DNA sequence: AGCCAGGGTCTGC
DNA sequence: GCAGACCATGGC
């Protein structure tokens, strides 16, 4: 994969397995907006980015080589061999179909707090509405990045708020969940950065101390916010997929990358309206 | 109008 | 351990 730096943009040539829409609009992140020309604009890690693609050539606009190396390279998971992972998962016929359906889907390495908070908001909710709530959360309490863009608010900022302060978000019963999470993280009771060192069950138990965090939200927080690609969050779509296609559980060879398989299945099920057996 | 959405909590057996 | 009510909100 060749990299060019023209002084304004970073250009990545022939990036394997990277489709912007499949990756940024698949329900794993909620802050990317597709532009009329098909490119995407958004914020991650307190940084604004505009990203576009021509074929497999990807351009990161208005960023630097340093920012790319320090952040975006890992955020877009560019050091993982997705073709090898996809080959391994494709041993199962349904996964082969699901991967063929969105072969350019990557799992983003989002910030731990943003992932946790976003998926607390996701519970018993739909993606369009999650995006709206997250947008209002950032506009209300995130640091301004100029021109109407805002960082995701820190746990410290949210921890001092009260339920009434979150009323404009219209997030319903989730308001007190957000505040409970923010207070535990800001107070140091839960150090998200330390969780990857724990066994998965142990890390999950820590996350589940937060009000409104159960197994599914914890698995999402670890998959999307802590690089744990073996996590397998089971939402209603994945439950249906498992009932239909994996009644005896996932095959052994899927387990190390169950989270990647999961995201392909999620898109395959919800976008294709796959009928249950 | 009723059902569903990237679920979880609380109560009661 | 497990079922069932309940939780806010909005799109269909």
CSV table of C-alpha atoms (C1' of nucleotides) in Angstrom, one decimal:
chain,number,residue,atom,x,y,z
A,1,UNK,CA,0.0,0.0,0.0
A,2,UNK,CA,1.6,3.2,-1.2
A,3,UNK,CA,1.3,6.5,0.7
A,4,UNK,CA,1.6,10.0,-0.8
A,5,UNK,CA,1.7,13.2,1.0
A,6,UNK,CA,1.0,16.3,-1.1
A,7,UNK,CA,1.3,18.7,1.8
A,8,UNK,CA,-2.5,19.0,2.3
A,9,UNK,CA,-3.8,15.5,1.9
A,10,UNK,CA,-2.7,12.0,2.6
A,11,UNK,CA,-3.3,9.6,-0.3
A,12,UNK,CA,-3.4,5.9,0.3
A,13,UNK,CA,-3.2,3.9,-2.9
A,14,UNK,CA,-4.8,0.5,-3.5
A,15,UNK,CA,-6.1,0.0,0.1
A,16,UNK,CA,-7.4,-3.5,0.4
A,17,UNK,CA,-10.9,-4.1,1.8
A,18,UNK,CA,-11.9,-0.5,2.5
A,19,UNK,CA,-15.2,0.9,1.3
A,20,UNK,CA,-16.1,4.2,3.0
A,21,UNK,CA,-19.9,3.6,3.1
A,22,UNK,CA,-19.6,0.0,4.2
A,23,UNK,CA,-17.3,1.0,7.0
A,24,UNK,CA,-18.6,4.4,8.1
A,25,UNK,CA,-22.3,3.8,7.7
A,26,UNK,CA,-22.7,0.2,9.1
A,27,UNK,CA,-23.9,1.1,12.6
A,28,UNK,CA,-20.5,0.8,14.3
A,29,UNK,CA,-19.9,4.6,14.5
A,30,UNK,CA,-22.4,7.4,14.6
A,31,UNK,CA,-20.6,10.5,13.7
A,32,UNK,CA,-19.8,10.2,10.0
A,33,UNK,CA,-21.9,12.0,7.5
A,34,UNK,CA,-22.0,11.0,3.8
A,35,UNK,CA,-21.6,14.0,1.5
A,36,UNK,CA,-23.5,14.4,-1.8
A,37,UNK,CA,-20.4,13.3,-3.7
A,38,UNK,CA,-20.1,10.1,-1.7
A,39,UNK,CA,-17.2,11.2,0.5
A,40,UNK,CA,-17.6,11.3,4.3
A,41,UNK,CA,-17.0,14.0,6.9
A,42,UNK,CA,-16.8,13.4,10.6
A,43,UNK,CA,-15.0,13.7,13.8
A,44,UNK,CA,-12.9,11.1,15.8
A,45,UNK,CA,-10.4,11.5,18.5
A,46,UNK,CA,-11.2,15.2,18.6
A,47,UNK,CA,-10.1,15.6,15.0
A,48,UNK,CA,-12.1,16.6,12.0
A,49,UNK,CA,-11.6,14.6,8.8
A,50,UNK,CA,-12.9,14.6,5.3
A,51,UNK,CA,-12.2,11.4,3.5
A,52,UNK,CA,-12.9,10.4,-0.1
A,53,UNK,CA,-12.3,7.4,-2.4
A,54,UNK,CA,-11.7,6.8,-6.0
A,55,UNK,CA,-11.7,3.1,-6.5
A,56,UNK,CA,-9.4,1.6,-3.9
A,57,UNK,CA,-7.4,4.9,-3.6
A,58,UNK,CA,-8.3,6.7,-0.4
A,59,UNK,CA,-7.7,10.4,0.3
A,60,UNK,CA,-7.6,11.9,3.8
A,61,UNK,CA,-8.2,15.6,3.2
A,62,UNK,CA,-6.7,18.4,5.2
A,63,UNK,CA,-4.6,16.3,7.5
A,64,UNK,CA,-0.9,15.6,7.9
A,65,UNK,CA,1.4,12.6,7.7
A,66,UNK,CA,1.9,13.0,11.5
A,67,UNK,CA,-1.8,12.9,12.2
A,68,UNK,CA,-2.2,10.0,9.9
A,69,UNK,CA,0.5,8.0,11.7
A,70,UNK,CA,-0.5,9.1,15.2
A,71,UNK,CA,-4.2,8.5,14.8
A,72,UNK,CA,-6.0,7.7,11.5
A,73,UNK,CA,-3.9,4.7,10.6
A,74,UNK,CA,-5.0,2.9,13.7
A,75,UNK,CA,-8.5,4.3,13.7
A,76,UNK,CA,-9.2,2.8,10.2
A,77,UNK,CA,-7.4,-0.5,11.3
A,78,UNK,CA,-5.1,-0.2,8.3
A,79,UNK,CA,-2.5,-2.6,9.7
A,80,UNK,CA,-4.8,-5.6,9.8
A,81,UNK,CA,-4.8,-8.0,6.9
A,82,UNK,CA,-8.5,-8.0,6.1
A,83,UNK,CA,-8.1,-10.2,3.1
A,84,UNK,CA,-6.6,-13.0,5.2
A,85,UNK,CA,-9.3,-12.6,7.8
A,86,UNK,CA,-12.0,-12.7,5.2
A,87,UNK,CA,-10.5,-15.8,3.6
A,88,UNK,CA,-10.6,-17.5,7.0
A,89,UNK,CA,-14.2,-16.6,7.8
A,90,UNK,CA,-15.3,-17.5,4.3
A,91,UNK,CA,-14.9,-21.2,5.1
A,92,UNK,CA,-18.5,-20.9,6.3
A,93,UNK,CA,-21.0,-20.5,3.4
A,94,UNK,CA,-23.2,-17.9,5.1
A,95,UNK,CA,-20.2,-15.9,6.2
A,96,UNK,CA,-18.9,-16.1,2.6
A,97,UNK,CA,-22.1,-14.5,1.4
A,98,UNK,CA,-22.2,-11.9,4.2
A,99,UNK,CA,-18.6,-10.9,3.4
A,100,UNK,CA,-19.3,-10.8,-0.4
A,101,UNK,CA,-22.2,-8.5,0.5
A,102,UNK,CA,-19.9,-5.9,2.1
A,103,UNK,CA,-16.2,-6.8,1.3
A,104,UNK,CA,-15.0,-3.3,2.2
A,105,UNK,CA,-16.2,-3.3,5.8
A,106,UNK,CA,-13.5,-2.6,8.4
A,107,UNK,CA,-13.9,-2.5,12.2
A,108,UNK,CA,-12.9,1.0,13.4
A,109,UNK,CA,-10.7,1.5,16.5
A,110,UNK,CA,-12.9,4.1,18.2
A,111,UNK,CA,-12.1,5.9,21.4
A,112,UNK,CA,-13.0,3.8,24.5
A,113,UNK,CA,-15.3,6.4,26.1
A,114,UNK,CA,-17.0,7.4,22.9
A,115,UNK,CA,-17.8,3.7,22.0
A,116,UNK,CA,-19.1,2.9,25.5
A,117,UNK,CA,-21.3,6.0,25.7
A,118,UNK,CA,-22.6,5.6,22.1
A,119,UNK,CA,-23.6,2.0,22.7
A,120,UNK,CA,-25.3,2.9,26.0
A,121,UNK,CA,-27.4,5.2,23.9
A,122,UNK,CA,-28.0,2.5,21.3
A,123,UNK,CA,-30.0,0.3,23.6
A,124,UNK,CA,-33.5,-0.4,22.4
A,125,UNK,CA,-33.0,2.3,19.8
A,126,UNK,CA,-32.5,2.6,16.1
A,127,UNK,CA,-29.5,3.8,14.2
A,128,UNK,CA,-31.0,7.0,12.8
A,129,UNK,CA,-32.1,8.1,16.2
A,130,UNK,CA,-28.8,7.1,17.8
A,131,UNK,CA,-27.1,9.4,15.4
A,132,UNK,CA,-29.4,12.3,16.3
A,133,UNK,CA,-28.9,11.8,20.0
A,134,UNK,CA,-25.1,11.5,19.7
A,135,UNK,CA,-25.0,14.7,17.5
A,136,UNK,CA,-27.0,16.7,20.0
A,137,UNK,CA,-24.8,15.3,22.8
A,138,UNK,CA,-21.7,16.5,21.0
A,139,UNK,CA,-23.2,19.9,20.0
A,140,UNK,CA,-24.3,20.5,23.6
A,141,UNK,CA,-21.3,19.4,25.6
A,142,UNK,CA,-18.4,18.7,23.2
A,143,UNK,CA,-15.5,21.0,22.6
A,144,UNK,CA,-15.9,23.1,19.6
A,145,UNK,CA,-13.6,22.3,16.6
A,146,UNK,CA,-14.8,25.2,14.5
A,147,UNK,CA,-17.3,25.5,11.7
A,148,UNK,CA,-20.1,23.7,13.6
A,149,UNK,CA,-18.0,20.6,14.4
A,150,UNK,CA,-17.6,19.3,17.9
A,151,UNK,CA,-15.6,16.7,19.7
A,152,UNK,CA,-17.3,13.9,21.6
A,153,UNK,CA,-17.7,15.2,25.2
A,154,UNK,CA,-15.4,13.8,27.8
A,155,UNK,CA,-16.6,11.7,30.7
A,156,UNK,CA,-15.4,14.5,33.0
A,157,UNK,CA,-17.6,17.1,31.3
A,158,UNK,CA,-20.7,14.9,31.5
A,159,UNK,CA,-20.1,13.7,35.0
A,160,UNK,CA,-21.0,17.1,36.5
A,161,UNK,CA,-24.3,17.3,34.7
A,162,UNK,CA,-27.7,16.3,35.9
A,163,UNK,CA,-30.6,14.4,34.2
A,164,UNK,CA,-32.4,17.6,33.4
A,165,UNK,CA,-29.3,18.9,31.6
A,166,UNK,CA,-29.6,16.0,29.1
A,167,UNK,CA,-33.3,16.6,28.4
A,168,UNK,CA,-32.5,18.4,25.1
A,169,UNK,CA,-30.9,15.2,23.8
A,170,UNK,CA,-34.3,13.4,24.0
A,171,UNK,CA,-32.6,10.2,24.9
A,172,UNK,CA,-35.3,9.2,27.3
A,173,UNK,CA,-34.5,6.6,30.0
A,174,UNK,CA,-30.9,6.5,28.9
A,175,UNK,CA,-30.0,9.8,30.4
A,176,UNK,CA,-29.3,8.4,33.8
A,177,UNK,CA,-27.3,5.6,32.2
A,178,UNK,CA,-25.0,8.1,30.5
A,179,UNK,CA,-24.5,10.0,33.7
A,180,UNK,CA,-23.7,6.9,35.7
A,181,UNK,CA,-21.1,5.8,33.2
A,182,UNK,CA,-19.6,9.3,33.0
A,183,UNK,CA,-19.3,9.5,36.8
A,184,UNK,CA,-17.7,6.1,37.2
A,185,UNK,CA,-15.2,6.8,34.4
A,186,UNK,CA,-14.5,10.4,35.4
A,187,UNK,CA,-14.1,9.3,39.0
A,188,UNK,CA,-11.5,6.7,38.2
A,189,UNK,CA,-13.5,3.8,39.4
A,190,UNK,CA,-13.4,2.4,35.9
A,191,UNK,CA,-10.3,3.0,33.8
A,192,UNK,CA,-11.3,2.0,30.3
A,193,UNK,CA,-7.7,2.1,29.1
A,194,UNK,CA,-6.8,-0.7,31.6
A,195,UNK,CA,-9.5,-3.1,30.5
A,196,UNK,CA,-7.7,-4.6,27.5
A,197,UNK,CA,-5.2,-6.1,30.0
A,198,UNK,CA,-8.0,-8.1,31.7
A,199,UNK,CA,-9.5,-11.3,30.5
A,200,UNK,CA,-12.6,-10.6,28.5
A,201,UNK,CA,-15.1,-12.0,31.1
A,202,UNK,CA,-13.4,-9.9,33.7
A,203,UNK,CA,-13.4,-6.7,31.6
A,204,UNK,CA,-17.1,-7.3,30.8
A,205,UNK,CA,-17.9,-7.7,34.5
A,206,UNK,CA,-16.3,-4.3,35.1
A,207,UNK,CA,-18.3,-2.6,32.4
A,208,UNK,CA,-21.5,-4.2,33.6
A,209,UNK,CA,-21.2,-2.4,36.9
A,210,UNK,CA,-22.4,0.6,35.0
A,211,UNK,CA,-26.2,1.2,35.1
A,212,UNK,CA,-27.6,0.4,31.7
A,213,UNK,CA,-24.7,-1.7,30.6
A,214,UNK,CA,-25.4,-5.4,30.0
A,215,UNK,CA,-23.6,-8.1,28.0
A,216,UNK,CA,-24.5,-6.7,24.6
A,217,UNK,CA,-23.5,-3.1,25.3
A,218,UNK,CA,-20.3,-4.3,27.0
A,219,UNK,CA,-19.4,-6.4,24.0
A,220,UNK,CA,-19.9,-3.4,21.7
A,221,UNK,CA,-17.8,-1.2,23.9
A,222,UNK,CA,-14.9,-3.8,23.8
A,223,UNK,CA,-15.2,-4.6,20.1
A,224,UNK,CA,-15.5,-1.0,18.8
A,225,UNK,CA,-13.6,0.8,21.6
A,226,UNK,CA,-10.9,-1.5,22.7
A,227,UNK,CA,-9.8,-3.5,19.7
A,228,UNK,CA,-11.3,-6.8,20.9
A,229,UNK,CA,-12.2,-8.3,17.6
A,230,UNK,CA,-13.1,-11.6,19.3
A,231,UNK,CA,-16.2,-9.9,20.9
A,232,UNK,CA,-19.5,-10.9,19.5
A,233,UNK,CA,-22.3,-8.5,20.5
A,234,UNK,CA,-25.8,-10.1,20.0
A,235,UNK,CA,-28.4,-7.6,19.0
A,236,UNK,CA,-31.8,-8.7,17.5
A,237,UNK,CA,-30.3,-9.1,14.0
A,238,UNK,CA,-27.5,-11.2,15.2
A,239,UNK,CA,-29.8,-13.3,17.3
A,240,UNK,CA,-31.8,-14.1,14.2
A,241,UNK,CA,-28.7,-14.9,12.2
A,242,UNK,CA,-27.5,-17.3,14.9
A,243,UNK,CA,-30.9,-19.0,15.2
A,244,UNK,CA,-31.0,-19.5,11.4
A,245,UNK,CA,-27.4,-20.2,10.6
A,246,UNK,CA,-25.4,-21.1,13.7
A,247,UNK,CA,-27.8,-23.1,15.9
A,248,UNK,CA,-24.8,-25.0,17.4
A,249,UNK,CA,-22.7,-21.9,17.9
A,250,UNK,CA,-19.9,-20.3,15.9
A,251,UNK,CA,-17.3,-22.6,14.3
A,252,UNK,CA,-13.9,-22.6,16.0
A,253,UNK,CA,-12.2,-20.8,13.2
A,254,UNK,CA,-14.6,-17.8,13.5
A,255,UNK,CA,-13.9,-17.2,17.2
A,256,UNK,CA,-10.7,-15.1,16.9
A,257,UNK,CA,-12.5,-12.7,14.5
A,258,UNK,CA,-16.1,-13.2,15.7
A,259,UNK,CA,-16.6,-9.4,15.9
A,260,UNK,CA,-15.6,-8.9,12.3
A,261,UNK,CA,-17.9,-11.8,11.2
A,262,UNK,CA,-20.6,-10.2,13.4
A,263,UNK,CA,-20.5,-6.9,11.6
A,264,UNK,CA,-20.8,-8.5,8.2
A,265,UNK,CA,-23.7,-10.6,9.4
A,266,UNK,CA,-25.4,-7.5,10.9
A,267,UNK,CA,-25.3,-5.6,7.6
A,268,UNK,CA,-26.3,-8.8,5.6
A,269,UNK,CA,-29.3,-9.4,7.8
A,270,UNK,CA,-30.6,-5.9,8.2
A,271,UNK,CA,-30.0,-4.6,4.7
A,272,UNK,CA,-31.1,-7.7,2.9
A,273,UNK,CA,-34.0,-8.4,5.2
A,274,UNK,CA,-33.0,-12.0,5.3
A,275,UNK,CA,-35.9,-14.3,6.0
A,276,UNK,CA,-35.6,-16.5,9.0
A,277,UNK,CA,-35.7,-20.3,8.6
B,1,DA,C1',-52.7,2.1,16.0
B,2,DG,C1',-49.4,-0.9,16.9
B,3,DC,C1',-44.8,-2.7,16.2
B,4,DC,C1',-40.0,-2.2,16.1
B,5,DA,C1',-35.3,-0.4,17.1
B,6,DG,C1',-27.4,-2.5,17.9
B,7,DG,C1',-31.2,-3.8,25.7
B,8,DG,C1',-31.3,-3.5,30.5
B,9,DT,C1',-33.6,-3.2,35.1
B,10,DC,C1',-36.6,-4.6,38.4
B,11,DT,C1',-39.9,-7.7,40.4
B,12,DG,C1',-41.8,-12.0,41.3
B,13,DC,C1',-41.7,-17.0,41.1
C,1,DG,C1',-32.2,-18.9,36.7
C,2,DC,C1',-36.1,-17.1,34.0
C,3,DA,C1',-40.4,-14.8,32.5
C,4,DG,C1',-42.9,-10.4,32.1
C,5,DA,C1',-43.7,-5.5,32.7
C,6,DC,C1',-41.6,-1.4,32.0
C,7,DC,C1',-38.7,2.0,30.3
C,8,DA,C1',-38.7,7.3,26.3
C,9,DT,C1',-38.7,8.3,21.6
C,10,DG,C1',-39.6,8.4,16.8
C,11,DG,C1',-40.2,6.1,12.1
C,12,DC,C1',-42.9,3.1,9.6
